[in-house]
Coordinates of N, CA, C and O in Angstrom, one line a residue:
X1 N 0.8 -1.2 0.0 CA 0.0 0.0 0.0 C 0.9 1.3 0.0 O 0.7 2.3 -0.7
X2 N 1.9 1.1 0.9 CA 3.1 2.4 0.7 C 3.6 2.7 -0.6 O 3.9 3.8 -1.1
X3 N 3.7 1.5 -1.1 CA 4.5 1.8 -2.7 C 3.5 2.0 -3.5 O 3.8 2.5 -4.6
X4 N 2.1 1.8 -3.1 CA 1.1 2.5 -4.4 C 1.0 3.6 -4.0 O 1.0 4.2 -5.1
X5 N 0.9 4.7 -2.9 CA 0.7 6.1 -2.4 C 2.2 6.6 -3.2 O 2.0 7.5 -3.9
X6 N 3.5 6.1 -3.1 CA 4.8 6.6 -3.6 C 4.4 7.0 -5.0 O 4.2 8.1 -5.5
X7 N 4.2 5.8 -5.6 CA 4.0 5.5 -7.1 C 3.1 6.8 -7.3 O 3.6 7.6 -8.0
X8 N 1.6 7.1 -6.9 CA 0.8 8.0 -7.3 C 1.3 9.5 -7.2 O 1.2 10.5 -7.9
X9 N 2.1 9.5 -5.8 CA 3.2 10.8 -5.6 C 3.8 11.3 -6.9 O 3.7 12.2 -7.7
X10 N 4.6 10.2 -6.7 CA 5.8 10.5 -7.9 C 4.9 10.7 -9.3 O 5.5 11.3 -10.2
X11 N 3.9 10.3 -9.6 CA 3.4 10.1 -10.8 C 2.7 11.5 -11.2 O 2.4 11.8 -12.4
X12 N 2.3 12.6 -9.6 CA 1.4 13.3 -9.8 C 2.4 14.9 -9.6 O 2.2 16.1 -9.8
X13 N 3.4 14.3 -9.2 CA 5.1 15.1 -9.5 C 5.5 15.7 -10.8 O 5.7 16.8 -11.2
X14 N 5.6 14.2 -11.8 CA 5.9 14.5 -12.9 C 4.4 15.2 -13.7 O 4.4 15.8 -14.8
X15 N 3.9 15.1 -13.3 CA 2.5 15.9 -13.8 C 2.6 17.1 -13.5 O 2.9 17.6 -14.6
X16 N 2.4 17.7 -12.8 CA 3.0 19.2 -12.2 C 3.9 19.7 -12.6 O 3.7 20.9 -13.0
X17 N 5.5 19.0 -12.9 CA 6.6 19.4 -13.5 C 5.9 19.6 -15.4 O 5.8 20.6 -16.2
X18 N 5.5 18.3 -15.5 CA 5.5 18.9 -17.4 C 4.2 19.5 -17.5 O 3.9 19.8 -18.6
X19 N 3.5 19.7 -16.8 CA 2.3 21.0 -16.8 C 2.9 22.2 -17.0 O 2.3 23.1 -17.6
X20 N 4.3 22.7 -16.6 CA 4.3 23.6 -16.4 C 5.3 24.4 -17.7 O 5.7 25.5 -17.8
X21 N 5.4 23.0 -18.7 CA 5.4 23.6 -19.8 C 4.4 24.3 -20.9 O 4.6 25.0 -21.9
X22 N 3.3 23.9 -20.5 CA 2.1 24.1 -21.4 C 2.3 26.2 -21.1 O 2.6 26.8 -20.1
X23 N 2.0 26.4 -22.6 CA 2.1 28.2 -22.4 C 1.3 29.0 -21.5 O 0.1 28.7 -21.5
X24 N 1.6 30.1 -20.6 CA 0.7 30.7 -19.8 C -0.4 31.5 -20.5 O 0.2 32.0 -21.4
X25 N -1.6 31.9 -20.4 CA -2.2 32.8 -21.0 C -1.6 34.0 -21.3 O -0.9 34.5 -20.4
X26 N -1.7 34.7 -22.3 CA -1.5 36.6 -22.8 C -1.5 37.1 -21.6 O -2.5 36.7 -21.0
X27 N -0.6 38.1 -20.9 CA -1.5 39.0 -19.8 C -2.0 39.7 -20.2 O -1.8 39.9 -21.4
X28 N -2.9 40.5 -19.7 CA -3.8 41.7 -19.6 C -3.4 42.5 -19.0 O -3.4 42.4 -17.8
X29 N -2.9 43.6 -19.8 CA -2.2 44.8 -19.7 C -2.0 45.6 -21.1 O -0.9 45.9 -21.6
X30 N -3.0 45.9 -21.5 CA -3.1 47.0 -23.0 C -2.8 48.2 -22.5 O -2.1 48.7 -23.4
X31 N -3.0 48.8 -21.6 CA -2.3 49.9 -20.9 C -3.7 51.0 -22.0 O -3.9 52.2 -21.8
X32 N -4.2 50.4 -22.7 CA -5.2 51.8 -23.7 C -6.6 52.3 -22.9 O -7.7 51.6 -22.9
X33 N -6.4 53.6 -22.4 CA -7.9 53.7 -22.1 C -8.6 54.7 -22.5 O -9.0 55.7 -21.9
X34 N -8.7 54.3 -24.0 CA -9.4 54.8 -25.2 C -11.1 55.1 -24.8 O -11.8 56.1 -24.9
X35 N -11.4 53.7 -24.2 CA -12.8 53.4 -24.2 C -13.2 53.4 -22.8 O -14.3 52.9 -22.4
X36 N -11.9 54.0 -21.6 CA -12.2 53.6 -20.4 C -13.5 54.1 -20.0 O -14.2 54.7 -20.8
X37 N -14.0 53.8 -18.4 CA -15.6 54.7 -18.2 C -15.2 56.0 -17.5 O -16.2 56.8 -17.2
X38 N -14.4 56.4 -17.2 CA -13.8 57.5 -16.8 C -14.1 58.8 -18.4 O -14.2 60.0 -18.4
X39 N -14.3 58.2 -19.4 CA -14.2 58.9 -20.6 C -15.9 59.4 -21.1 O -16.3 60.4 -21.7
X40 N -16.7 58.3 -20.3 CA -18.1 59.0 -20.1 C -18.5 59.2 -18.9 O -19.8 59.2 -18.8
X41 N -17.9 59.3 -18.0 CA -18.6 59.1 -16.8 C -17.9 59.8 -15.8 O -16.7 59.4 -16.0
X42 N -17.9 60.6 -14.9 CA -17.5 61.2 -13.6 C -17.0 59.8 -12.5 O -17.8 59.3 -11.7
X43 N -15.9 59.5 -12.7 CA -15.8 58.9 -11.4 C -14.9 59.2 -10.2 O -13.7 58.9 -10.2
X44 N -15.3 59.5 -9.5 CA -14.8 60.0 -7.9 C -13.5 59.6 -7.8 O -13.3 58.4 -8.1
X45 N -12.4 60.5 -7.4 CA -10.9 60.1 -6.9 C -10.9 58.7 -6.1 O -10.4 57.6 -6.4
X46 N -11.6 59.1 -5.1 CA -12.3 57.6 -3.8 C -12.4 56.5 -4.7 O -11.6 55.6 -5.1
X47 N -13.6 56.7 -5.1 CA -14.3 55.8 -6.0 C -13.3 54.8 -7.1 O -13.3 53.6 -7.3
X48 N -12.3 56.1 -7.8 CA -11.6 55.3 -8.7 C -10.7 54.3 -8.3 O -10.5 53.3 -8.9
X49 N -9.9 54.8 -6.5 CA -9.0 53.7 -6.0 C -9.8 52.6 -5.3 O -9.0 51.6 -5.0
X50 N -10.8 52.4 -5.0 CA -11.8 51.4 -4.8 C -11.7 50.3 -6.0 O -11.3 49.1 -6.0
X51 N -12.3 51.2 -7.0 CA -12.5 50.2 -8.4 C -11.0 49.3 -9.2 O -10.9 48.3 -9.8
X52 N -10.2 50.3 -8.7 CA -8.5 49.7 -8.8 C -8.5 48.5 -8.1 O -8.7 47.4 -8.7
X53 N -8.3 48.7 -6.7 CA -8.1 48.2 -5.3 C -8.6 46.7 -5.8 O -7.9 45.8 -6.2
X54 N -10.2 46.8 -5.5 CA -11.1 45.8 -6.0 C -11.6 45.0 -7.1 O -12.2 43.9 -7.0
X55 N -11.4 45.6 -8.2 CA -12.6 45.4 -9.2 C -11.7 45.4 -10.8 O -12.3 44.8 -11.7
X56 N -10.1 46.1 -11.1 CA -9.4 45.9 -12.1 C -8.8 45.0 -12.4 O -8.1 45.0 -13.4
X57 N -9.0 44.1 -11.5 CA -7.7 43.3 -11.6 C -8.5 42.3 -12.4 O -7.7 41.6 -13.1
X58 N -10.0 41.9 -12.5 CA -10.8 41.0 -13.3 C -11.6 41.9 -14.4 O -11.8 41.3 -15.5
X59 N -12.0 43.2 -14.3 CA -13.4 43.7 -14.8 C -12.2 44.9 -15.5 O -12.7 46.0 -15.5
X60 N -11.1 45.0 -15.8 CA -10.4 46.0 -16.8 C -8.9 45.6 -18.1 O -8.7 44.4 -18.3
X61 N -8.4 46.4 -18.6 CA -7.3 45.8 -19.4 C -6.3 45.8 -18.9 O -5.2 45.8 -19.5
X62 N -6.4 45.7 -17.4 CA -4.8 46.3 -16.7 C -4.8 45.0 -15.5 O -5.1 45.3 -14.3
X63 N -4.5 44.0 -15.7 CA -4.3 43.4 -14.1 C -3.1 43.2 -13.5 O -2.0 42.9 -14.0
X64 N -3.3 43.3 -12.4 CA -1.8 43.4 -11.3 C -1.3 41.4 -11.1 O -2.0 40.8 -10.3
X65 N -0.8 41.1 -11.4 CA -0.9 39.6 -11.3 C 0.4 39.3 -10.6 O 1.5 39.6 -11.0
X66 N -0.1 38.7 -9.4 CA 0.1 37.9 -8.2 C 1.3 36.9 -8.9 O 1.3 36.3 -10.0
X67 N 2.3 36.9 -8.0 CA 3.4 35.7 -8.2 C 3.4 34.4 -8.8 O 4.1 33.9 -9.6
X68 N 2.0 33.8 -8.2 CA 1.8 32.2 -8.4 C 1.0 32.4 -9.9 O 0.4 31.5 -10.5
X69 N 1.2 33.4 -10.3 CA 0.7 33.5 -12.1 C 1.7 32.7 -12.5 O 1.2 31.7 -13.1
X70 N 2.6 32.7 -12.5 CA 3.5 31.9 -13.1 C 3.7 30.0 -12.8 O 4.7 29.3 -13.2
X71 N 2.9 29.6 -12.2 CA 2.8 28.4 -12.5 C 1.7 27.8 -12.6 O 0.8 28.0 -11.8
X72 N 1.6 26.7 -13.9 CA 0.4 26.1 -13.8 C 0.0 24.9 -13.1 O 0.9 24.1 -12.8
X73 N -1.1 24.5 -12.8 CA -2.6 25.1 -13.9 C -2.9 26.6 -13.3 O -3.8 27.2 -13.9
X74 N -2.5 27.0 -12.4 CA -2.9 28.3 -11.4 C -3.4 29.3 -12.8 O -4.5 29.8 -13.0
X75 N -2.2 29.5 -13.6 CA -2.1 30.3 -14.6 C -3.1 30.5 -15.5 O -3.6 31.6 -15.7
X76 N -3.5 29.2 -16.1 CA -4.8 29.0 -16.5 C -6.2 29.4 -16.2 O -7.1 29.8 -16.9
X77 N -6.2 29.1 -15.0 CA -7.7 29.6 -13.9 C -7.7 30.7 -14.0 O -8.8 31.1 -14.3
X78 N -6.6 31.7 -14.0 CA -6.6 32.8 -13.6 C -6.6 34.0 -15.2 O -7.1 35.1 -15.3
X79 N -5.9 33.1 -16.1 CA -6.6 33.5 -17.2 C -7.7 33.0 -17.6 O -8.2 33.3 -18.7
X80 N -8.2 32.3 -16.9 CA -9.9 32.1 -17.4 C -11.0 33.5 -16.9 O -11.7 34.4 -17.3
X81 N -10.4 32.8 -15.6 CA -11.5 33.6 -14.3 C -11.0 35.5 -15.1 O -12.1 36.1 -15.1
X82 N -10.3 36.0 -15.4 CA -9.7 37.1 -15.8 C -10.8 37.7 -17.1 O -11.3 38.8 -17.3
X83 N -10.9 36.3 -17.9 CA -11.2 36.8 -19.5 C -12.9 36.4 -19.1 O -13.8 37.1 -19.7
X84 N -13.5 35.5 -18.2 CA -15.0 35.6 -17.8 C -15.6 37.3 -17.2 O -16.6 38.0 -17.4
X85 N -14.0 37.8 -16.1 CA -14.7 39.3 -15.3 C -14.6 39.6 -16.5 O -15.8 39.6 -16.9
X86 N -13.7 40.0 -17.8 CA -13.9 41.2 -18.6 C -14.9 40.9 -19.4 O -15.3 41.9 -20.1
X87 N -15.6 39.6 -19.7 CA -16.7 39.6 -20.4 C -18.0 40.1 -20.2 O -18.9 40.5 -21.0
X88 N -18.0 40.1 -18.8 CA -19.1 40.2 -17.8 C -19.3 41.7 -17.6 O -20.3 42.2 -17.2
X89 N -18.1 42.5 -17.9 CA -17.8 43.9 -17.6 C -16.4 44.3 -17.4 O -15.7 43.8 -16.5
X90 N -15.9 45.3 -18.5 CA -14.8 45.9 -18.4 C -14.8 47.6 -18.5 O -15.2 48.3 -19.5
X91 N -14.4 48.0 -17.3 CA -14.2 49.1 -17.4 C -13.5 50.1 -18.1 O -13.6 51.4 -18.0
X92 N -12.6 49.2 -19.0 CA -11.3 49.8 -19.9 C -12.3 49.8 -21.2 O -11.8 50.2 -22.2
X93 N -13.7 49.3 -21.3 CA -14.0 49.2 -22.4 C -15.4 50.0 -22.4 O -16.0 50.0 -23.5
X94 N -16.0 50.7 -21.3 CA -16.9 50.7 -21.1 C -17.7 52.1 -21.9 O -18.8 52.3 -22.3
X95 N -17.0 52.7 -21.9 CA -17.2 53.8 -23.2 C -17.9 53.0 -24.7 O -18.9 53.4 -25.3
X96 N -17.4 52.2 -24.8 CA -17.7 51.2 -26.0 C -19.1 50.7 -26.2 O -19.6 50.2 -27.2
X97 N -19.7 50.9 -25.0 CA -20.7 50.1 -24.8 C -22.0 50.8 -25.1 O -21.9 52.1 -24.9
X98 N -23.4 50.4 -25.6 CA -24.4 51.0 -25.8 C -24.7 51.6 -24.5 O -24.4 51.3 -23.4
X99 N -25.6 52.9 -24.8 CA -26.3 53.5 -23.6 C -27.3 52.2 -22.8 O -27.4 51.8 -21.7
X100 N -27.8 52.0 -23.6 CA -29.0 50.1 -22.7 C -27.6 49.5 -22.0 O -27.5 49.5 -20.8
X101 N -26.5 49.0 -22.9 CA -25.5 48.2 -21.9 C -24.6 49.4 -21.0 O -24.5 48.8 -20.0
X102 N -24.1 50.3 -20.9 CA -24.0 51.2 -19.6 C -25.2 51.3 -18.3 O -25.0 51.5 -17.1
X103 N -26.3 51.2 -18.9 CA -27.2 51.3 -18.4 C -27.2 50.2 -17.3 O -27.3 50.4 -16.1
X104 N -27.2 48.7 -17.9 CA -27.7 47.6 -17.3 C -26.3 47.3 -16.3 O -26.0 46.6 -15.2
X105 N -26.0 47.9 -17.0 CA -24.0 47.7 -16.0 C -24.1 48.1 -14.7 O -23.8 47.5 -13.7
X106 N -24.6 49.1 -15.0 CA -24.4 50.2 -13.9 C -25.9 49.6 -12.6 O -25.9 49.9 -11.4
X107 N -27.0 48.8 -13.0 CA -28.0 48.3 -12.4 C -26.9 47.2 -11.9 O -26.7 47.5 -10.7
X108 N -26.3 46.4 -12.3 CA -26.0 45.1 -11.8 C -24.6 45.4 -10.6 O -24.5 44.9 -9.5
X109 N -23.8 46.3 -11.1 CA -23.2 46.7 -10.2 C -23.6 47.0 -8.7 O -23.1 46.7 -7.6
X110 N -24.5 47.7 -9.0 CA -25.7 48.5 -7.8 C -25.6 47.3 -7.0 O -24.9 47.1 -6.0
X111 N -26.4 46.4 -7.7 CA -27.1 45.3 -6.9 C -25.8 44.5 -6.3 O -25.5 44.3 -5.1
X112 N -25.1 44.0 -7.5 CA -23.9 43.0 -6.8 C -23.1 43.4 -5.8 O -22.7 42.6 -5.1
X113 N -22.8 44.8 -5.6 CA -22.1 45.5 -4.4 C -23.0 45.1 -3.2 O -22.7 44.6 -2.1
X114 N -23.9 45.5 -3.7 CA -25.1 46.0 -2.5 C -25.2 44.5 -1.6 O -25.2 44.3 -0.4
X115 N -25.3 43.4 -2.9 CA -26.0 42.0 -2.0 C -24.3 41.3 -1.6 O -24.0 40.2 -1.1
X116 N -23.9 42.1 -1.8 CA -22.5 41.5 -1.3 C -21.8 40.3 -2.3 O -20.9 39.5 -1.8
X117 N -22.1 40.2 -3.5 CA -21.7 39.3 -4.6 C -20.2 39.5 -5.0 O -19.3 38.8 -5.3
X118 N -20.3 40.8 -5.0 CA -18.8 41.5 -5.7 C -17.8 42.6 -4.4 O -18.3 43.4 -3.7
X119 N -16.7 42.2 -4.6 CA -15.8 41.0 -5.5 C -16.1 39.7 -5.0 O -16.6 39.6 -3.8
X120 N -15.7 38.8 -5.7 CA -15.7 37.2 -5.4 C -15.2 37.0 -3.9 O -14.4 37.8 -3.4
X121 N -15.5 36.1 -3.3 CA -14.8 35.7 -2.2 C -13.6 35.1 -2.4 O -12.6 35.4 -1.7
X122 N -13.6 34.3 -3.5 CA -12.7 33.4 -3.9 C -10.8 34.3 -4.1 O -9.6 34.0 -3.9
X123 N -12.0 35.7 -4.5 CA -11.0 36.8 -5.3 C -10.2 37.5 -3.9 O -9.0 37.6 -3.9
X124 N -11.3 37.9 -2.5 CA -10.8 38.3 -1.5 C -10.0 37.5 -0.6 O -9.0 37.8 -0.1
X125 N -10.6 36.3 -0.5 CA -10.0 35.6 0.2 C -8.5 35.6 0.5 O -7.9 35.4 1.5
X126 N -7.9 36.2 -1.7 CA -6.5 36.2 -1.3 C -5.8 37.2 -1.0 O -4.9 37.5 -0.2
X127 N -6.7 38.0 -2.1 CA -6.6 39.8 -2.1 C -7.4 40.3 -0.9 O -8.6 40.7 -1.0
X128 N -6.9 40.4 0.3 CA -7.6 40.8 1.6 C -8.0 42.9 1.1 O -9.1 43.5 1.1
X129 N -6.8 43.2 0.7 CA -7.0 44.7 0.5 C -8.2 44.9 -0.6 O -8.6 46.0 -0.7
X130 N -8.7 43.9 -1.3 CA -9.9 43.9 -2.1 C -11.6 44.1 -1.3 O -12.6 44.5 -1.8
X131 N -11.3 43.7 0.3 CA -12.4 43.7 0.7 C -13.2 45.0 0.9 O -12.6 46.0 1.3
X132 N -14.5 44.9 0.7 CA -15.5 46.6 0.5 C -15.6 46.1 2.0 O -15.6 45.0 2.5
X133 N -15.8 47.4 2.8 CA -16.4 47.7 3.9 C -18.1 48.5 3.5 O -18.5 48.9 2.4
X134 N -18.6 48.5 4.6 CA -19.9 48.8 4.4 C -19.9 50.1 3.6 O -20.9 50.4 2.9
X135 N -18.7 51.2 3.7 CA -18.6 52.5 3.9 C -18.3 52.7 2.0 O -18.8 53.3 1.1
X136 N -17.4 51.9 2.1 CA -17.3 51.7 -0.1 C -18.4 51.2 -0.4 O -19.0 51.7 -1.3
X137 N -18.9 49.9 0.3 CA -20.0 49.7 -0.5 C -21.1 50.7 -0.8 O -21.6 50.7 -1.9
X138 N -21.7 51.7 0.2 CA -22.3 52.4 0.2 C -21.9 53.6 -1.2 O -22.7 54.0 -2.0
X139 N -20.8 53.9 -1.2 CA -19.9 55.1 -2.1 C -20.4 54.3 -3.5 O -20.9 54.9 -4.4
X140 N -20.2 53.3 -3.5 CA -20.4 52.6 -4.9 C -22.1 52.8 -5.2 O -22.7 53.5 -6.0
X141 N -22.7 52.1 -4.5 CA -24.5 52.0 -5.1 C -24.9 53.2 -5.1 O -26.0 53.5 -5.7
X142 N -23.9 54.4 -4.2 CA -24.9 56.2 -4.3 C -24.4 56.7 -5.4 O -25.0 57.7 -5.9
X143 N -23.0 56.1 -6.1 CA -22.1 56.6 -7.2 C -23.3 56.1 -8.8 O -23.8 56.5 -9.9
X144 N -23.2 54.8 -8.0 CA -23.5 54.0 -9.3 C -25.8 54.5 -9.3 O -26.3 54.6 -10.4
X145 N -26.7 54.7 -8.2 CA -27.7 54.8 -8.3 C -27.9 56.5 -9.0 O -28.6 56.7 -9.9
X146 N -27.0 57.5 -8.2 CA -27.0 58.8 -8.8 C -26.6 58.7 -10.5 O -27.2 59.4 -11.3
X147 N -25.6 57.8 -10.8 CA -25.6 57.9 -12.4 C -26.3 57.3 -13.3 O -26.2 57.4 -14.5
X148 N -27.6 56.1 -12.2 CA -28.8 55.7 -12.6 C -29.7 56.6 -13.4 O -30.0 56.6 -14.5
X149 N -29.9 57.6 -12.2 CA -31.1 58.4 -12.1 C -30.3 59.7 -13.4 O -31.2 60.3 -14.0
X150 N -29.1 59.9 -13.6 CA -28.7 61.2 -14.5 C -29.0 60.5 -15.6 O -29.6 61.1 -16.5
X151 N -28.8 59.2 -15.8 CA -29.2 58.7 -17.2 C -30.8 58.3 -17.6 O -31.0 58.2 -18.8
X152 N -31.7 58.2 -16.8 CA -32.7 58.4 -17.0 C -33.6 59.6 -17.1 O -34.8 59.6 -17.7
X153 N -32.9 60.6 -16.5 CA -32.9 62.4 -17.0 C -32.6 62.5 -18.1 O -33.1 63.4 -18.7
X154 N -32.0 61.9 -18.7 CA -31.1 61.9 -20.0 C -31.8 61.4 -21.0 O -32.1 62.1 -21.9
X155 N -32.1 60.2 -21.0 CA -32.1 59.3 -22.1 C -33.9 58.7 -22.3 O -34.5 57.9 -21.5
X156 N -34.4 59.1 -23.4 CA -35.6 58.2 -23.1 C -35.6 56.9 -22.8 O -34.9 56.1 -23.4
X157 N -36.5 56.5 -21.9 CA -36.8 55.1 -21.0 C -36.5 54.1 -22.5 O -35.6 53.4 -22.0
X158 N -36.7 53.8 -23.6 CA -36.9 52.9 -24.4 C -35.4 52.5 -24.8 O -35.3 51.6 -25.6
X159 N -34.2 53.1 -24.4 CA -32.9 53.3 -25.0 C -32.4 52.9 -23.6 O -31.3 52.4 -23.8
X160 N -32.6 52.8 -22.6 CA -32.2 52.4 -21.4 C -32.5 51.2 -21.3 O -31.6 50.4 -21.2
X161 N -34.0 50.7 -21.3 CA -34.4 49.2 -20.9 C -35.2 48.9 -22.0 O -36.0 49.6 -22.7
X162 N -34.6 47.2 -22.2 CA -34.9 46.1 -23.3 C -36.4 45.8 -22.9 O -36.8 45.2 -21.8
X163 N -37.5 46.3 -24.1 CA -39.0 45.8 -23.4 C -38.8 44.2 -23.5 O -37.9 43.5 -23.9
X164 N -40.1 44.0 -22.7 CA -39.8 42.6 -22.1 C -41.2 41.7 -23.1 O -41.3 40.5 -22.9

């Protein structure tokens, strides 16, 4: 029984070692913020080192990537989980976006702050300095509900929400 636990050891060794030839993902770092939301949008000095702090490192074109980037499968996940936040919402891109998709952005934000969805646990757990206190989360849903309400001063209701 000792020599089958060695055998699976050693077997799950060399697995790890030639894993770590497979290529790491592209980083994310375009450094362009052509299309950033800063370019339509007022966002607060506070506000913007929050969205840094928390929220760029999955949801923009700029991520700060942690040491263990460099070995896989870590590398992998992390360019997964990276290219899922920018799908989901990217702030380096968000200029780009229809006034309905700024719009719905800016609802889901609200909410995921608010119900405590965002950022990931998975994401805090490592990045502790990522955690919102009640005091950001608040700065975010009055940032994000006030640019609710400017855009519905703005824009007729039919160009904001998809009828149903």
């Amino acid at each position: 029984m000792k020599r089958f636990f060695k055998t699976i050891l050693l077997i799950l060794l060399v697995l790890l070692i030639l894993i770590q030839f497979y290529p790491k993902p592209q980083k994310n770092n375009s450094g362009l913020a052509v299309n950033d939301i800063h370019n339509v949008h007022m966002v607060p000095a506070g506000l913007d080192t929050i969205f840094k702090t928390s929220c760029y490192d999955c949801h923009s074109n700029n991520t700060t990537y942690p040491w263990y980037f460099n070995f896989q499968p870590v590398a992998m996940w992390l360019g997964n989980h990276i290219n899922d936040g920018k799908k989901e919402l990217n702030f380096s891109e968000f200029a780009s976006y229809s006034i309905r998709k700024q719009y719905k952005k800016l609802e889901e934000i609200n909410k995921q702050v608010k119900e405590k969805e965002m950022p990931l646990k998975n994401y805090t757990l490592i990045h502790s300095r990522a955690n919102l206190d009640d005091g950001q989360r608040l700065l975010i849903t009055e940032w994000s509900s006030n640019l609710l309400d400017s855009m519905k001063a703005s824009y007729p209701p039919d160009s904001l929400l998809r009828k149903k």
